Amino acid sequence: MNSNDEPEAETVATAGTGGADVASPTRRLFWSALAVALALLVVDQGTKWWAVSALGDSETIPVIGDAIRFLLVYNPGAAFSMGTGVTWIFTVFAGVAVVAIGWYAWRVRSVPWTYALGLLLGGATSHFGDRLLRDPGFGRGHVVDFIDYAGFFVGNVADIGIFAGAVTIVVLSFRGIEPTAPAERTDHPTPPPAAEPAE
């Protein structure tokens, strides 16, 4: 055996351990993003189920006077009911958004970015589910909206999550917080410098 083999093997082993240490926080953050997305998905679909069962056509329930009220609307298009005749395009966009956000969330190593992407992922997934599974047919489903903002816009809980996630990302970007900046590690603190020998 060559005397140089042992240091080389030790270097490879150390590099492999370091790679595992780097990947582990990333995986934990990714699961956190999925947990946020799942929570938003459950709340959004639950409130939509309530709206469909509790609100009839043109029925309104005041929440804060006329500023915010519950009004059931089936939206075949995008925000402000744009593109109502091409629902399938929004289905494709929603599917692509889910995949893209999930792919990016896998690589993020910043906690604030993780939660922001989790909100985006949950909202996009819930809308994608509406497009796929709701009437009038597969891939052409109408999104259930029921929160009326003074007649200006009717949305749902998923929209609130998407808006909150987007605003958070804008704030993080302005503050210079990078999505791939590694989180501070506390499991392996830096050892103190060795004491100098007394003269």
mmCIF file of N, CA and C in Angstrom, residues 29-142:
data_model
loop_
_atom_site.group_PDB
_atom_site.id
_atom_site.type_symbol
_atom_site.label_atom_id
_atom_site.label_comp_id
_atom_site.label_asym_id
_atom_site.label_seq_id
_atom_site.Cartn_x
_atom_site.Cartn_y
_atom_site.Cartn_z
ATOM 1 N N LEU A 29 -35.690 21.455 5.359
ATOM 2 C CA LEU A 29 -36.411 22.644 4.933
ATOM 3 C C LEU A 29 -37.445 22.309 3.866
ATOM 4 N N PHE A 30 -37.097 21.365 2.978
ATOM 5 C CA PHE A 30 -38.046 20.975 1.938
ATOM 6 C C PHE A 30 -39.296 20.352 2.553
ATOM 7 N N TRP A 31 -39.106 19.500 3.555
ATOM 8 C CA TRP A 31 -40.267 18.908 4.217
ATOM 9 C C TRP A 31 -41.069 19.969 4.953
ATOM 10 N N SER A 32 -40.417 20.981 5.467
ATOM 11 C CA SER A 32 -41.143 22.085 6.096
ATOM 12 C C SER A 32 -41.995 22.827 5.073
ATOM 13 N N ALA A 33 -41.432 23.045 3.880
ATOM 14 C CA ALA A 33 -42.204 23.692 2.815
ATOM 15 C C ALA A 33 -43.413 22.853 2.442
ATOM 16 N N LEU A 34 -43.245 21.540 2.366
ATOM 17 C CA LEU A 34 -44.369 20.658 2.049
ATOM 18 C C LEU A 34 -45.423 20.696 3.148
ATOM 19 N N ALA A 35 -44.991 20.801 4.412
ATOM 20 C CA ALA A 35 -45.949 20.869 5.514
ATOM 21 C C ALA A 35 -46.786 22.144 5.433
ATOM 22 N N VAL A 36 -46.134 23.267 5.123
ATOM 23 C CA VAL A 36 -46.865 24.529 4.961
ATOM 24 C C VAL A 36 -47.839 24.425 3.796
ATOM 25 N N ALA A 37 -47.377 23.852 2.693
ATOM 26 C CA ALA A 37 -48.229 23.699 1.512
ATOM 27 C C ALA A 37 -49.431 22.812 1.816
ATOM 28 N N LEU A 38 -49.203 21.710 2.532
ATOM 29 C CA LEU A 38 -50.303 20.802 2.867
ATOM 30 C C LEU A 38 -51.316 21.472 3.780
ATOM 31 N N ALA A 39 -50.836 22.236 4.756
ATOM 32 C CA ALA A 39 -51.752 22.937 5.661
ATOM 33 C C ALA A 39 -52.622 23.922 4.896
ATOM 34 N N LEU A 40 -52.020 24.692 3.996
ATOM 35 C CA LEU A 40 -52.785 25.645 3.202
ATOM 36 C C LEU A 40 -53.774 24.923 2.287
ATOM 37 N N LEU A 41 -53.342 23.821 1.703
ATOM 38 C CA LEU A 41 -54.219 23.041 0.822
ATOM 39 C C LEU A 41 -55.451 22.545 1.571
ATOM 40 N N VAL A 42 -55.255 22.008 2.769
ATOM 41 C CA VAL A 42 -56.373 21.483 3.566
ATOM 42 C C VAL A 42 -57.335 22.600 3.954
ATOM 43 N N VAL A 43 -56.778 23.725 4.421
ATOM 44 C CA VAL A 43 -57.635 24.844 4.833
ATOM 45 C C VAL A 43 -58.402 25.396 3.633
ATOM 46 N N ASP A 44 -57.726 25.548 2.502
ATOM 47 C CA ASP A 44 -58.382 26.104 1.323
ATOM 48 C C ASP A 44 -59.503 25.198 0.835
ATOM 49 N N GLN A 45 -59.222 23.910 0.701
ATOM 50 C CA GLN A 45 -60.253 22.998 0.215
ATOM 51 C C GLN A 45 -61.393 22.849 1.219
ATOM 52 N N GLY A 46 -61.058 22.914 2.518
ATOM 53 C CA GLY A 46 -62.111 22.845 3.529
ATOM 54 C C GLY A 46 -63.031 24.043 3.486
ATOM 55 N N THR A 47 -62.474 25.231 3.330
ATOM 56 C CA THR A 47 -63.312 26.425 3.265
ATOM 57 C C THR A 47 -64.107 26.472 1.953
ATOM 58 N N LYS A 48 -63.540 25.937 0.893
ATOM 59 C CA LYS A 48 -64.291 25.865 -0.367
ATOM 60 C C LYS A 48 -65.463 24.904 -0.241
ATOM 61 N N TRP A 49 -65.228 23.784 0.427
ATOM 62 C CA TRP A 49 -66.329 22.832 0.652
ATOM 63 C C TRP A 49 -67.443 23.505 1.449
ATOM 64 N N TRP A 50 -67.045 24.289 2.484
ATOM 65 C CA TRP A 50 -68.056 24.991 3.267
ATOM 66 C C TRP A 50 -68.809 25.988 2.400
ATOM 67 N N ALA A 51 -68.105 26.736 1.573
ATOM 68 C CA ALA A 51 -68.747 27.754 0.745
ATOM 69 C C ALA A 51 -69.746 27.130 -0.212
ATOM 70 N N VAL A 52 -69.374 26.019 -0.831
ATOM 71 C CA VAL A 52 -70.272 25.366 -1.787
ATOM 72 C C VAL A 52 -71.527 24.847 -1.081
ATOM 73 N N SER A 53 -71.361 24.340 0.133
ATOM 74 C CA SER A 53 -72.510 23.761 0.841
ATOM 75 C C SER A 53 -73.362 24.806 1.553
ATOM 76 N N ALA A 54 -72.752 25.945 1.945
ATOM 77 C CA ALA A 54 -73.475 26.925 2.760
ATOM 78 C C ALA A 54 -73.984 28.119 1.971
ATOM 79 N N LEU A 55 -73.389 28.406 0.814
ATOM 80 C CA LEU A 55 -73.766 29.592 0.058
ATOM 81 C C LEU A 55 -74.494 29.182 -1.216
ATOM 82 N N GLY A 56 -75.654 29.734 -1.423
ATOM 83 C CA GLY A 56 -76.374 29.495 -2.658
ATOM 84 C C GLY A 56 -76.057 30.564 -3.679
ATOM 85 N N ASP A 57 -76.723 30.471 -4.819
ATOM 86 C CA ASP A 57 -76.514 31.463 -5.871
ATOM 87 C C ASP A 57 -76.934 32.847 -5.385
ATOM 88 N N SER A 58 -76.034 33.789 -5.539
ATOM 89 C CA SER A 58 -76.268 35.204 -5.201
ATOM 90 C C SER A 58 -76.470 35.437 -3.705
ATOM 91 N N GLU A 59 -76.301 34.424 -2.877
ATOM 92 C CA GLU A 59 -76.437 34.615 -1.435
ATOM 93 C C GLU A 59 -75.145 35.202 -0.870
ATOM 94 N N THR A 60 -75.263 36.174 0.000
ATOM 95 C CA THR A 60 -74.087 36.817 0.596
ATOM 96 C C THR A 60 -74.193 36.784 2.108
ATOM 97 N N ILE A 61 -73.022 36.706 2.750
ATOM 98 C CA ILE A 61 -72.936 36.780 4.209
ATOM 99 C C ILE A 61 -71.953 37.894 4.540
ATOM 100 N N PRO A 62 -72.427 39.012 5.102
ATOM 101 C CA PRO A 62 -71.511 40.103 5.454
ATOM 102 C C PRO A 62 -70.533 39.663 6.534
ATOM 103 N N VAL A 63 -69.273 40.031 6.364
ATOM 104 C CA VAL A 63 -68.236 39.749 7.355
ATOM 105 C C VAL A 63 -67.776 41.048 8.006
ATOM 106 N N ILE A 64 -67.367 42.011 7.188
ATOM 107 C CA ILE A 64 -67.043 43.363 7.663
ATOM 108 C C ILE A 64 -67.863 44.327 6.807
ATOM 109 N N GLY A 65 -69.122 44.455 7.124
ATOM 110 C CA GLY A 65 -70.018 45.290 6.333
ATOM 111 C C GLY A 65 -70.029 44.845 4.884
ATOM 112 N N ASP A 66 -69.921 45.817 3.985
ATOM 113 C CA ASP A 66 -69.818 45.517 2.556
ATOM 114 C C ASP A 66 -68.374 45.436 2.082
ATOM 115 N N ALA A 67 -67.421 45.695 3.003
ATOM 116 C CA ALA A 67 -66.017 45.670 2.609
ATOM 117 C C ALA A 67 -65.550 44.245 2.337
ATOM 118 N N ILE A 68 -65.949 43.328 3.192
ATOM 119 C CA ILE A 68 -65.621 41.911 3.002
ATOM 120 C C ILE A 68 -66.870 41.098 3.301
ATOM 121 N N ARG A 69 -67.224 40.255 2.364
ATOM 122 C CA ARG A 69 -68.393 39.405 2.537
ATOM 123 C C ARG A 69 -68.159 38.086 1.806
ATOM 124 N N PHE A 70 -68.974 37.099 2.151
ATOM 125 C CA PHE A 70 -68.889 35.792 1.501
ATOM 126 C C PHE A 70 -69.903 35.734 0.363
ATOM 127 N N LEU A 71 -69.397 35.425 -0.822
ATOM 128 C CA LEU A 71 -70.234 35.344 -2.019
ATOM 129 C C LEU A 71 -69.660 34.246 -2.907
ATOM 130 N N LEU A 72 -70.452 33.233 -3.195
ATOM 131 C CA LEU A 72 -69.966 32.085 -3.958
ATOM 132 C C LEU A 72 -69.880 32.400 -5.445
ATOM 133 N N VAL A 73 -68.681 32.176 -6.008
ATOM 134 C CA VAL A 73 -68.448 32.406 -7.436
ATOM 135 C C VAL A 73 -67.595 31.265 -7.959
ATOM 136 N N TYR A 74 -67.933 30.743 -9.145
ATOM 137 C CA TYR A 74 -67.115 29.732 -9.813
ATOM 138 C C TYR A 74 -66.338 30.422 -10.932
ATOM 139 N N ASN A 75 -65.030 30.423 -10.802
ATOM 140 C CA ASN A 75 -64.187 31.190 -11.713
ATOM 141 C C ASN A 75 -63.497 30.265 -12.720
ATOM 142 N N PRO A 76 -63.859 30.361 -14.009
ATOM 143 C CA PRO A 76 -63.194 29.525 -15.021
ATOM 144 C C PRO A 76 -61.881 30.106 -15.518
ATOM 145 N N GLY A 77 -61.593 31.369 -15.153
ATOM 146 C CA GLY A 77 -60.403 32.036 -15.676
ATOM 147 C C GLY A 77 -59.382 32.316 -14.603
ATOM 148 N N ALA A 78 -58.666 33.411 -14.775
ATOM 149 C CA ALA A 78 -57.629 33.807 -13.818
ATOM 150 C C ALA A 78 -58.199 34.898 -12.924
ATOM 151 N N ALA A 79 -57.309 35.712 -12.340
ATOM 152 C CA ALA A 79 -57.750 36.803 -11.488
ATOM 153 C C ALA A 79 -58.635 37.756 -12.273
ATOM 154 N N PHE A 80 -59.659 38.279 -11.594
ATOM 155 C CA PHE A 80 -60.640 39.176 -12.194
ATOM 156 C C PHE A 80 -61.360 38.514 -13.368
ATOM 157 N N SER A 81 -61.426 37.149 -13.352
ATOM 158 C CA SER A 81 -62.157 36.358 -14.359
ATOM 159 C C SER A 81 -61.624 36.571 -15.768
ATOM 160 N N MET A 82 -60.342 36.846 -15.897
ATOM 161 C CA MET A 82 -59.752 36.990 -17.230
ATOM 162 C C MET A 82 -59.506 35.615 -17.842
ATOM 163 N N GLY A 83 -59.665 35.523 -19.165
ATOM 164 C CA GLY A 83 -59.388 34.285 -19.876
ATOM 165 C C GLY A 83 -60.387 33.187 -19.596
ATOM 166 N N THR A 84 -61.664 33.538 -19.444
ATOM 167 C CA THR A 84 -62.670 32.540 -19.086
ATOM 168 C C THR A 84 -62.901 31.502 -20.177
ATOM 169 N N GLY A 85 -62.526 31.795 -21.394
ATOM 170 C CA GLY A 85 -62.773 30.846 -22.474
ATOM 171 C C GLY A 85 -61.647 29.865 -22.721
ATOM 172 N N VAL A 86 -60.560 29.982 -21.993
ATOM 173 C CA VAL A 86 -59.393 29.105 -22.204
ATOM 174 C C VAL A 86 -58.951 28.528 -20.860
ATOM 175 N N THR A 87 -59.873 27.879 -20.167
ATOM 176 C CA THR A 87 -59.582 27.337 -18.841
ATOM 177 C C THR A 87 -58.429 26.349 -18.861
ATOM 178 N N TRP A 88 -58.337 25.554 -19.924
ATOM 179 C CA TRP A 88 -57.300 24.518 -19.972
ATOM 180 C C TRP A 88 -55.889 25.111 -19.922
ATOM 181 N N ILE A 89 -55.732 26.342 -20.429
ATOM 182 C CA ILE A 89 -54.418 26.994 -20.380
ATOM 183 C C ILE A 89 -54.013 27.256 -18.930
ATOM 184 N N PHE A 90 -54.972 27.687 -18.111
ATOM 185 C CA PHE A 90 -54.676 27.928 -16.709
ATOM 186 C C PHE A 90 -54.404 26.623 -15.966
ATOM 187 N N THR A 91 -55.016 25.539 -16.420
ATOM 188 C CA THR A 91 -54.716 24.231 -15.837
ATOM 189 C C THR A 91 -53.262 23.862 -16.094
ATOM 190 N N VAL A 92 -52.799 24.080 -17.321
ATOM 191 C CA VAL A 92 -51.404 23.786 -17.659
ATOM 192 C C VAL A 92 -50.465 24.679 -16.860
ATOM 193 N N PHE A 93 -50.778 25.972 -16.788
ATOM 194 C CA PHE A 93 -49.936 26.899 -16.034
ATOM 195 C C PHE A 93 -49.861 26.501 -14.559
ATOM 196 N N ALA A 94 -51.005 26.098 -13.990
ATOM 197 C CA ALA A 94 -51.018 25.703 -12.581
ATOM 198 C C ALA A 94 -50.158 24.465 -12.356
ATOM 199 N N GLY A 95 -50.234 23.496 -13.271
ATOM 200 C CA GLY A 95 -49.412 22.300 -13.152
ATOM 201 C C GLY A 95 -47.931 22.604 -13.253
ATOM 202 N N VAL A 96 -47.571 23.450 -14.201
ATOM 203 C CA VAL A 96 -46.168 23.845 -14.352
ATOM 204 C C VAL A 96 -45.691 24.604 -13.114
ATOM 205 N N ALA A 97 -46.547 25.456 -12.561
ATOM 206 C CA ALA A 97 -46.178 26.220 -11.372
ATOM 207 C C ALA A 97 -45.912 25.298 -10.188
ATOM 208 N N VAL A 98 -46.742 24.280 -10.017
ATOM 209 C CA VAL A 98 -46.552 23.337 -8.909
ATOM 210 C C VAL A 98 -45.190 22.645 -9.024
ATOM 211 N N VAL A 99 -44.866 22.173 -10.224
ATOM 212 C CA VAL A 99 -43.592 21.472 -10.436
ATOM 213 C C VAL A 99 -42.414 22.431 -10.224
ATOM 214 N N ALA A 100 -42.515 23.633 -10.780
ATOM 215 C CA ALA A 100 -41.409 24.597 -10.686
ATOM 216 C C ALA A 100 -41.165 25.029 -9.241
ATOM 217 N N ILE A 101 -42.232 25.313 -8.504
ATOM 218 C CA ILE A 101 -42.069 25.741 -7.117
ATOM 219 C C ILE A 101 -41.495 24.606 -6.273
ATOM 220 N N GLY A 102 -41.988 23.382 -6.500
ATOM 221 C CA GLY A 102 -41.457 22.243 -5.771
ATOM 222 C C GLY A 102 -39.979 22.017 -6.061
ATOM 223 N N TRP A 103 -39.596 22.161 -7.312
ATOM 224 C CA TRP A 103 -38.190 21.995 -7.708
ATOM 225 C C TRP A 103 -37.312 23.035 -7.025
ATOM 226 N N TYR A 104 -37.791 24.262 -6.981
ATOM 227 C CA TYR A 104 -37.005 25.336 -6.364
ATOM 228 C C TYR A 104 -36.950 25.169 -4.844
ATOM 229 N N ALA A 105 -38.078 24.750 -4.247
ATOM 230 C CA ALA A 105 -38.115 24.573 -2.798
ATOM 231 C C ALA A 105 -37.133 23.497 -2.349
ATOM 232 N N TRP A 106 -36.864 22.515 -3.188
ATOM 233 C CA TRP A 106 -35.912 21.454 -2.857
ATOM 234 C C TRP A 106 -34.504 21.995 -2.687
ATOM 235 N N ARG A 107 -34.192 23.108 -3.345
ATOM 236 C CA ARG A 107 -32.843 23.658 -3.333
ATOM 237 C C ARG A 107 -32.657 24.816 -2.361
ATOM 238 N N VAL A 108 -33.742 25.300 -1.789
ATOM 239 C CA VAL A 108 -33.654 26.452 -0.898
ATOM 240 C C VAL A 108 -33.078 26.035 0.454
ATOM 241 N N ARG A 109 -32.224 26.898 1.013
ATOM 242 C CA ARG A 109 -31.619 26.642 2.311
ATOM 243 C C ARG A 109 -31.860 27.794 3.281
ATOM 244 N N SER A 110 -32.833 28.628 2.974
ATOM 245 C CA SER A 110 -33.194 29.753 3.832
ATOM 246 C C SER A 110 -34.575 29.479 4.429
ATOM 247 N N VAL A 111 -34.692 29.614 5.750
ATOM 248 C CA VAL A 111 -35.960 29.329 6.420
ATOM 249 C C VAL A 111 -37.090 30.255 5.948
ATOM 250 N N PRO A 112 -36.879 31.581 5.891
ATOM 251 C CA PRO A 112 -37.973 32.451 5.413
ATOM 252 C C PRO A 112 -38.401 32.115 3.989
ATOM 253 N N TRP A 113 -37.441 31.828 3.114
ATOM 254 C CA TRP A 113 -37.790 31.441 1.749
ATOM 255 C C TRP A 113 -38.567 30.125 1.731
ATOM 256 N N THR A 114 -38.236 29.227 2.647
ATOM 257 C CA THR A 114 -38.927 27.944 2.715
ATOM 258 C C THR A 114 -40.418 28.137 2.963
ATOM 259 N N TYR A 115 -40.745 28.981 3.940
ATOM 260 C CA TYR A 115 -42.154 29.194 4.257
ATOM 261 C C TYR A 115 -42.869 29.971 3.149
ATOM 262 N N ALA A 116 -42.186 30.900 2.539
ATOM 263 C CA ALA A 116 -42.791 31.647 1.434
ATOM 264 C C ALA A 116 -43.113 30.716 0.267
ATOM 265 N N LEU A 117 -42.167 29.850 -0.082
ATOM 266 C CA LEU A 117 -42.402 28.904 -1.176
ATOM 267 C C LEU A 117 -43.452 27.876 -0.796
ATOM 268 N N GLY A 118 -43.520 27.526 0.485
ATOM 269 C CA GLY A 118 -44.576 26.615 0.928
ATOM 270 C C GLY A 118 -45.962 27.197 0.703
ATOM 271 N N LEU A 119 -46.112 28.496 0.972
ATOM 272 C CA LEU A 119 -47.396 29.159 0.721
ATOM 273 C C LEU A 119 -47.727 29.159 -0.769
ATOM 274 N N LEU A 120 -46.730 29.484 -1.595
ATOM 275 C CA LEU A 120 -46.962 29.479 -3.042
ATOM 276 C C LEU A 120 -47.325 28.081 -3.533
ATOM 277 N N LEU A 121 -46.611 27.081 -3.024
ATOM 278 C CA LEU A 121 -46.853 25.711 -3.463
ATOM 279 C C LEU A 121 -48.238 25.231 -3.051
ATOM 280 N N GLY A 122 -48.644 25.543 -1.821
ATOM 281 C CA GLY A 122 -49.968 25.136 -1.367
ATOM 282 C C GLY A 122 -51.082 25.780 -2.161
ATOM 283 N N GLY A 123 -50.954 27.084 -2.422
ATOM 284 C CA GLY A 123 -51.982 27.769 -3.202
ATOM 285 C C GLY A 123 -52.061 27.269 -4.626
ATOM 286 N N ALA A 124 -50.899 27.098 -5.254
ATOM 287 C CA ALA A 124 -50.882 26.620 -6.637
ATOM 288 C C ALA A 124 -51.430 25.197 -6.740
ATOM 289 N N THR A 125 -51.100 24.348 -5.766
ATOM 290 C CA THR A 125 -51.584 22.967 -5.787
ATOM 291 C C THR A 125 -53.095 22.910 -5.619
ATOM 292 N N SER A 126 -53.626 23.730 -4.733
ATOM 293 C CA SER A 126 -55.073 23.745 -4.525
ATOM 294 C C SER A 126 -55.814 24.224 -5.770
ATOM 295 N N HIS A 127 -55.297 25.257 -6.417
ATOM 296 C CA HIS A 127 -55.906 25.733 -7.660
ATOM 297 C C HIS A 127 -55.803 24.671 -8.759
ATOM 298 N N PHE A 128 -54.655 23.987 -8.806
ATOM 299 C CA PHE A 128 -54.472 22.926 -9.798
ATOM 300 C C PHE A 128 -55.481 21.806 -9.568
ATOM 301 N N GLY A 129 -55.728 21.485 -8.299
ATOM 302 C CA GLY A 129 -56.733 20.469 -7.994
ATOM 303 C C GLY A 129 -58.120 20.883 -8.447
ATOM 304 N N ASP A 130 -58.465 22.150 -8.260
ATOM 305 C CA ASP A 130 -59.760 22.645 -8.739
ATOM 306 C C ASP A 130 -59.865 22.496 -10.255
ATOM 307 N N ARG A 131 -58.809 22.879 -10.948
ATOM 308 C CA ARG A 131 -58.826 22.803 -12.417
ATOM 309 C C ARG A 131 -58.982 21.369 -12.907
ATOM 310 N N LEU A 132 -58.375 20.445 -12.190
ATOM 311 C CA LEU A 132 -58.426 19.047 -12.637
ATOM 312 C C LEU A 132 -59.741 18.367 -12.284
ATOM 313 N N LEU A 133 -60.282 18.609 -11.095
ATOM 314 C CA LEU A 133 -61.319 17.744 -10.549
ATOM 315 C C LEU A 133 -62.710 18.363 -10.453
ATOM 316 N N ARG A 134 -62.830 19.655 -10.537
ATOM 317 C CA ARG A 134 -64.155 20.262 -10.379
ATOM 318 C C ARG A 134 -64.879 20.368 -11.728
ATOM 319 N N ASP A 135 -66.192 20.614 -11.613
ATOM 320 C CA ASP A 135 -67.015 20.803 -12.817
ATOM 321 C C ASP A 135 -66.532 22.041 -13.575
ATOM 322 N N PRO A 136 -66.693 22.059 -14.891
ATOM 323 C CA PRO A 136 -67.529 21.151 -15.703
ATOM 324 C C PRO A 136 -66.821 19.910 -16.246
ATOM 325 N N GLY A 137 -65.517 19.719 -15.966
ATOM 326 C CA GLY A 137 -64.858 18.535 -16.481
ATOM 327 C C GLY A 137 -63.383 18.529 -16.159
ATOM 328 N N PHE A 138 -62.752 17.379 -16.380
ATOM 329 C CA PHE A 138 -61.340 17.215 -16.068
ATOM 330 C C PHE A 138 -60.489 18.196 -16.877
ATOM 331 N N GLY A 139 -59.642 18.931 -16.159
ATOM 332 C CA GLY A 139 -58.773 19.898 -16.807
ATOM 333 C C GLY A 139 -59.455 21.207 -17.152
ATOM 334 N N ARG A 140 -60.767 21.272 -16.939
ATOM 335 C CA ARG A 140 -61.515 22.499 -17.252
ATOM 336 C C ARG A 140 -62.308 22.988 -16.045
ATOM 337 N N GLY A 141 -61.907 22.533 -14.863
ATOM 338 C CA GLY A 141 -62.650 22.872 -13.656
ATOM 339 C C GLY A 141 -62.593 24.344 -13.308
ATOM 340 N N HIS A 142 -63.640 24.788 -12.637
ATOM 341 C CA HIS A 142 -63.735 26.184 -12.212
ATOM 342 C C HIS A 142 -63.291 26.304 -10.753
#
